[in-house]
One Martini backbone bead per residue (centre of mass of N, CA, C, O) as a GRO file, in nm:
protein
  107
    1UNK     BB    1  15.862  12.813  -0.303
    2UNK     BB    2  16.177  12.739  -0.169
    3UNK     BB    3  16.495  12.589  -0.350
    4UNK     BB    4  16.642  12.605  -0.104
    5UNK     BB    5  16.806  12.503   0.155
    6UNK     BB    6  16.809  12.389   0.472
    7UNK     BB    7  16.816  12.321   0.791
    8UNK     BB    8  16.952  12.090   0.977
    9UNK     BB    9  16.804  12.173   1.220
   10UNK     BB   10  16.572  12.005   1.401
   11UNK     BB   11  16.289  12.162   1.280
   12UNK     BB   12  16.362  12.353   1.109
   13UNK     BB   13  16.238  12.623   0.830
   14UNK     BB   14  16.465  12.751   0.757
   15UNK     BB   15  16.732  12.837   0.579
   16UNK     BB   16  17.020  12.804   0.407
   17UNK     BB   17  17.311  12.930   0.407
   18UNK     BB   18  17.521  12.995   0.198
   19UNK     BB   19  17.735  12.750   0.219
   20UNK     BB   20  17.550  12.654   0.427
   21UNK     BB   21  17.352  12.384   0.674
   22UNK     BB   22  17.266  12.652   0.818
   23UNK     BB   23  17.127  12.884   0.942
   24UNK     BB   24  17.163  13.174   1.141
   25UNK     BB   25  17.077  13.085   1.366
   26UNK     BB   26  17.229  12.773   1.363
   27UNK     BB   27  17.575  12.828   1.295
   28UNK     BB   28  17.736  12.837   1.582
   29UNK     BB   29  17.749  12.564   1.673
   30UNK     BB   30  18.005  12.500   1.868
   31UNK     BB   31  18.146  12.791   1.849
   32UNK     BB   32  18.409  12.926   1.914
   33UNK     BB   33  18.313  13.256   2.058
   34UNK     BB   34  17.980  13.254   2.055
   35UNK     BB   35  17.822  13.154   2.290
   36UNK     BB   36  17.789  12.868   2.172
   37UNK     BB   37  17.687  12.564   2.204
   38UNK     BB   38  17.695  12.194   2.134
   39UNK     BB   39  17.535  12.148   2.448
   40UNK     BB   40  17.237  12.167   2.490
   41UNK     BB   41  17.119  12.460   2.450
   42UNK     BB   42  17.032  12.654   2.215
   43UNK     BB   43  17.190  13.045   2.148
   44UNK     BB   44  17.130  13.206   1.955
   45UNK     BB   45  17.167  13.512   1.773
   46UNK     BB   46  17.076  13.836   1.706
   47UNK     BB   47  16.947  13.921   1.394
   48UNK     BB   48  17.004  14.203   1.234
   49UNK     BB   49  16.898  14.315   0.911
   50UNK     BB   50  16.877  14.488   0.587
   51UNK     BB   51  16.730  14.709   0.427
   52UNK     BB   52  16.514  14.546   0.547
   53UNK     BB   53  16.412  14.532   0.905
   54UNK     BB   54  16.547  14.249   1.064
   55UNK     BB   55  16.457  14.074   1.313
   56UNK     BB   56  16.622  13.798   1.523
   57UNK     BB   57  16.479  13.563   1.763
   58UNK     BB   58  16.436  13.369   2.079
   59UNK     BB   59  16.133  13.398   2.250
   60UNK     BB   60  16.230  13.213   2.471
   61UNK     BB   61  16.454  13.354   2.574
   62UNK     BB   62  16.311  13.682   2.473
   63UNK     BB   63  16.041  13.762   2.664
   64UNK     BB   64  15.837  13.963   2.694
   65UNK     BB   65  15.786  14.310   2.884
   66UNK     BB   66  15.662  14.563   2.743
   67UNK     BB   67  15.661  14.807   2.505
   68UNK     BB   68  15.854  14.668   2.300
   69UNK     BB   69  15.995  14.449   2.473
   70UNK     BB   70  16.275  14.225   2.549
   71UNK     BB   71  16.405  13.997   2.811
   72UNK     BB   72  16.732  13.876   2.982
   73UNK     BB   73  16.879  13.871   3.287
   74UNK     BB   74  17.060  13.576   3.211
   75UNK     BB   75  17.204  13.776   3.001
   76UNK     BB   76  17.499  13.837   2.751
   77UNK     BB   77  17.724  13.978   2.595
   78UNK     BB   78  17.982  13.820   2.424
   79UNK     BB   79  17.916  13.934   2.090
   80UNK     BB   80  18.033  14.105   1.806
   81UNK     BB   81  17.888  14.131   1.461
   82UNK     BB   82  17.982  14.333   1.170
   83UNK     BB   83  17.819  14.292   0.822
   84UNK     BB   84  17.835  14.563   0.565
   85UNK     BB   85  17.919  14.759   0.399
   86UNK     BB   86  18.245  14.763   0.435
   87UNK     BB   87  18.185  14.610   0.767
   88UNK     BB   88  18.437  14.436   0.965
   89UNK     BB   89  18.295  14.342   1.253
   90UNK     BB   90  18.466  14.161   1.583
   91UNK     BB   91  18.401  14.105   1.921
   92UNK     BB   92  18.491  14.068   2.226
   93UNK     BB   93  18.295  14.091   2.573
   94UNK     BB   94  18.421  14.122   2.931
   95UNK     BB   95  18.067  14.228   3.075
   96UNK     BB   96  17.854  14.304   2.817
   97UNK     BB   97  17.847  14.603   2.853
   98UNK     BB   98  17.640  14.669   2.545
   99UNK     BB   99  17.548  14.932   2.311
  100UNK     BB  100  17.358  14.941   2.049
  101UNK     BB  101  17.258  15.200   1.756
  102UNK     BB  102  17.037  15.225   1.522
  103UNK     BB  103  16.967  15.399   1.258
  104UNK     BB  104  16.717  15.468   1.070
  105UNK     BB  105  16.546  15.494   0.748
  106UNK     BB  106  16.395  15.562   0.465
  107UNK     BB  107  16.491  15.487   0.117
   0.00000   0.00000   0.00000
C-alpha cells in the first residue's frame, strides 16, 4: 500500500503527483492553455511516459476502435508537452493536425 498522498478530484485512486494536489490525469483542470477546463466534464491529457512504456487516458473520451486503437473524432489535439531526459518542449498547436512517434526498444 502507498503511502504517497492521493488525488484530491473526487474519487480518484491515482497517487497525487510530489508536491501537487492532484494526480498527473488531473492537474491541468482550469489551466489556461492546457484544454482542460474547470467546468464541465475534465479531459485529461494522455500521458505515456518511460523508464518503462505506460500509456495513460481516459477510457471513455477514447473508448477502441479495435485493432489496438482507441479514437475519437470529436477531439483535437490543443497542447504537446515533452519533459525528461534534458527536454523541455511545451507548444499550444493551431488545428490540432499532429503525429507524436514515439521509438521503443528494450533497455
Amino acid at each position: 500500500m502507498s503511502n504517497k498522498p492521493k488525488c484530491i478530484k473526487k474519487n480518484c485512486k491515482n497517487d497525487a503527483l510530489l508536491g501537487e494536489p492532484y494526480c498527473d490525469f488531473h492537474r491541468f483542470v482550469g489551466t489556461p492553455s492546457t484544454g482542460v477546463t474547470g467546468q464541465g466534464p475534465v479531459e485529461p491529457p494522455i500521458v505515456i511516459s518511460g523508464g518503462s512504456v505506460t500509456i495513460q487516458f481516459d477510457p471513455d473520451t477514447f473508448p477502441p476502435l479495435g485493432r489496438g486503437k482507441h479514437g475519437n473524432p470529436n477531439k483535437k489535439i490543443r497542447r504537446i508537452q515533452i519533459k525528461g531526459d534534458g527536454i523541455d518542449f511545451v507548444t499550444d498547436t493551431t488545428d490540432g493536425n499532429v503525429v507524436i512517434t514515439i521509438h521503443l526498444g528494450d533497455p
